[in-house]
Amino acid sequence: MATLDLTDHTRYGARAHELMAGVALERGDAAGALALLDAGAPLAAQAGEPLQEIVFRLERARALALLGRSAEAAALATGATASIPETDAVRAGRCYGLAADVFLTTGDRSQAIDLYGRAEALLDAVPNQYRLGILSRLAELLEAEGRTDEALAV
């Protein structure tokens, strides 16, 4: 990552920070993820890819949710989802899935179900690595809500 930071490859540098932040979040290290996102955000802005900037905001929201800053996380995720361009179905679907993860963590199951549904609709048509995880989380959430038939359909 340090080597990428010294090059003109801002897109790759931003992606490296994003991936490392995701790993930190999966390990429960929200503070570490925030530090990585802070370092990579200027690179994402320089790369000029709107979806990458949105992913950074959603990962930040996930970190804030893990830190118990639910209102801040929900506001950030809501703002980010409002600006997701659906021109790239896989990346947009991933963004909706990340936003749903935020709302699931903050306890807003209804919003999480809605966003997982939006993600699934986008990811359904194109083979990708995100679909199975999103469908699994959606089915588990629907089952927990007592919506067994819907969960089985998913």
Coordinates of C-alpha atoms in Angstrom, one line a residue:
M1 CA 0.0 0.0 0.0
A2 CA 2.8 2.4 0.8
T3 CA 4.3 1.8 -2.6
L4 CA 1.0 2.5 -4.3
D5 CA 0.7 5.7 -2.3
L6 CA 3.9 7.0 -3.8
T7 CA 2.8 6.4 -7.4
D8 CA 0.4 8.1 -9.7
H9 CA -1.9 5.1 -9.6
T10 CA -4.5 6.7 -7.4
R11 CA -7.2 4.2 -8.4
Y12 CA -5.1 1.3 -7.3
G13 CA -4.0 3.1 -4.1
A14 CA -7.6 3.9 -3.2
R15 CA -8.7 0.3 -3.9
A16 CA -5.9 -1.0 -1.7
H17 CA -7.0 1.2 1.2
E18 CA -10.6 0.1 0.6
L19 CA -9.7 -3.6 0.7
M20 CA -7.6 -3.2 3.8
A21 CA -10.4 -1.3 5.5
G22 CA -12.8 -4.0 4.6
V23 CA -10.5 -6.6 6.2
A24 CA -10.2 -4.5 9.3
L25 CA -14.0 -4.2 9.5
E26 CA -14.4 -8.0 9.1
R27 CA -11.9 -8.4 12.0
G28 CA -13.9 -5.9 14.1
D29 CA -11.3 -3.2 14.0
A30 CA -13.5 -0.2 13.2
A31 CA -10.9 2.3 14.4
G32 CA -8.3 0.8 12.1
A33 CA -10.7 0.8 9.2
L34 CA -11.4 4.5 9.8
A35 CA -7.7 5.3 9.7
L36 CA -7.3 3.4 6.4
L37 CA -10.4 5.1 4.9
D38 CA -9.1 8.5 6.0
A39 CA -5.8 7.8 4.3
G40 CA -7.4 6.5 1.1
A41 CA -10.3 9.0 0.7
P42 CA -8.1 11.6 -1.1
L43 CA -6.9 8.9 -3.5
A44 CA -10.5 7.9 -4.2
A45 CA -11.4 11.5 -4.9
Q46 CA -8.4 11.9 -7.2
A47 CA -9.3 8.7 -9.1
G48 CA -12.6 10.3 -10.1
E49 CA -14.7 7.2 -9.8
P50 CA -18.1 8.0 -8.2
L51 CA -18.8 4.5 -7.1
Q52 CA -15.4 4.1 -5.4
E53 CA -16.1 7.3 -3.4
I54 CA -19.5 5.9 -2.5
V55 CA -17.9 2.7 -1.3
F56 CA -15.5 4.7 0.9
R57 CA -18.5 6.5 2.5
L58 CA -20.4 3.2 3.0
E59 CA -17.3 1.5 4.5
R60 CA -17.0 4.6 6.8
A61 CA -20.7 4.1 7.8
R62 CA -20.0 0.4 8.5
A63 CA -17.1 1.4 10.8
L64 CA -19.2 4.1 12.6
A65 CA -22.0 1.5 13.1
L66 CA -19.6 -0.9 14.7
L67 CA -18.4 1.9 17.0
G68 CA -22.0 2.4 18.1
R69 CA -22.4 5.7 16.3
S70 CA -25.7 4.6 14.8
A71 CA -27.3 7.9 13.9
E72 CA -24.1 9.1 12.1
A73 CA -23.7 5.8 10.3
A74 CA -27.3 5.8 9.1
A75 CA -27.1 9.4 7.9
L76 CA -23.9 8.7 6.0
A77 CA -25.3 5.5 4.5
T78 CA -28.6 7.2 3.5
G79 CA -26.8 10.0 1.7
A80 CA -24.5 7.5 0.0
T81 CA -27.3 5.3 -1.3
A82 CA -29.1 8.3 -2.7
S83 CA -26.2 8.9 -5.1
I84 CA -25.5 5.4 -6.3
P85 CA -25.5 5.3 -10.1
E86 CA -27.0 2.0 -11.3
T87 CA -25.0 2.0 -14.6
D88 CA -22.7 -0.7 -13.2
A89 CA -25.1 -3.3 -11.8
V90 CA -22.5 -5.3 -9.9
R91 CA -20.8 -2.3 -8.2
A92 CA -24.1 -0.6 -7.5
G93 CA -25.5 -3.9 -6.0
R94 CA -22.4 -4.2 -3.8
C95 CA -23.0 -0.6 -2.6
Y96 CA -26.6 -1.4 -1.7
G97 CA -25.4 -4.5 0.1
L98 CA -22.9 -2.4 2.1
A99 CA -25.6 0.1 3.0
A100 CA -27.9 -2.8 4.1
D101 CA -25.1 -4.1 6.3
V102 CA -25.0 -0.6 8.0
F103 CA -28.7 -0.6 8.7
L104 CA -28.6 -4.2 10.0
T105 CA -25.8 -3.3 12.4
T106 CA -27.8 -0.2 13.6
G107 CA -30.9 -2.3 14.2
D108 CA -33.0 -0.9 11.3
R109 CA -34.1 -4.3 9.9
S110 CA -36.8 -2.9 7.6
Q111 CA -34.3 -0.6 5.8
A112 CA -31.8 -3.5 5.7
I113 CA -34.3 -5.8 4.0
D114 CA -35.2 -3.1 1.5
L115 CA -31.6 -2.4 0.6
Y116 CA -30.7 -6.1 0.4
G117 CA -33.6 -6.5 -2.0
R118 CA -32.4 -3.6 -4.2
A119 CA -28.9 -5.2 -4.2
E120 CA -30.3 -8.6 -5.1
A121 CA -32.4 -7.1 -8.0
L122 CA -29.2 -5.6 -9.5
L123 CA -27.0 -8.6 -8.9
D124 CA -29.5 -11.2 -10.1
A125 CA -28.7 -10.7 -13.8
V126 CA -24.9 -10.8 -13.7
P127 CA -22.7 -13.5 -12.2
N128 CA -20.7 -12.0 -9.4
Q129 CA -19.0 -12.7 -6.1
Y130 CA -21.3 -10.5 -3.9
R131 CA -24.7 -12.1 -4.7
L132 CA -24.5 -15.2 -2.5
G133 CA -23.5 -13.2 0.6
I134 CA -26.3 -10.7 0.1
L135 CA -28.9 -13.4 -0.6
S136 CA -27.8 -15.3 2.6
R137 CA -28.0 -12.2 4.8
L138 CA -31.4 -11.3 3.3
A139 CA -32.8 -14.8 3.8
E140 CA -31.6 -14.9 7.4
L141 CA -33.1 -11.5 8.1
L142 CA -36.4 -12.4 6.6
E143 CA -36.5 -15.7 8.6
A144 CA -35.7 -13.7 11.8
E145 CA -38.6 -11.4 11.0
G146 CA -40.9 -14.5 10.7
R147 CA -41.3 -14.1 7.0
T148 CA -40.3 -17.8 6.3
D149 CA -42.0 -18.1 2.9
E150 CA -40.1 -15.1 1.6
A151 CA -36.8 -16.3 3.1
L152 CA -37.3 -19.7 1.4
A153 CA -38.0 -18.0 -1.9
V154 CA -34.7 -16.0 -1.6

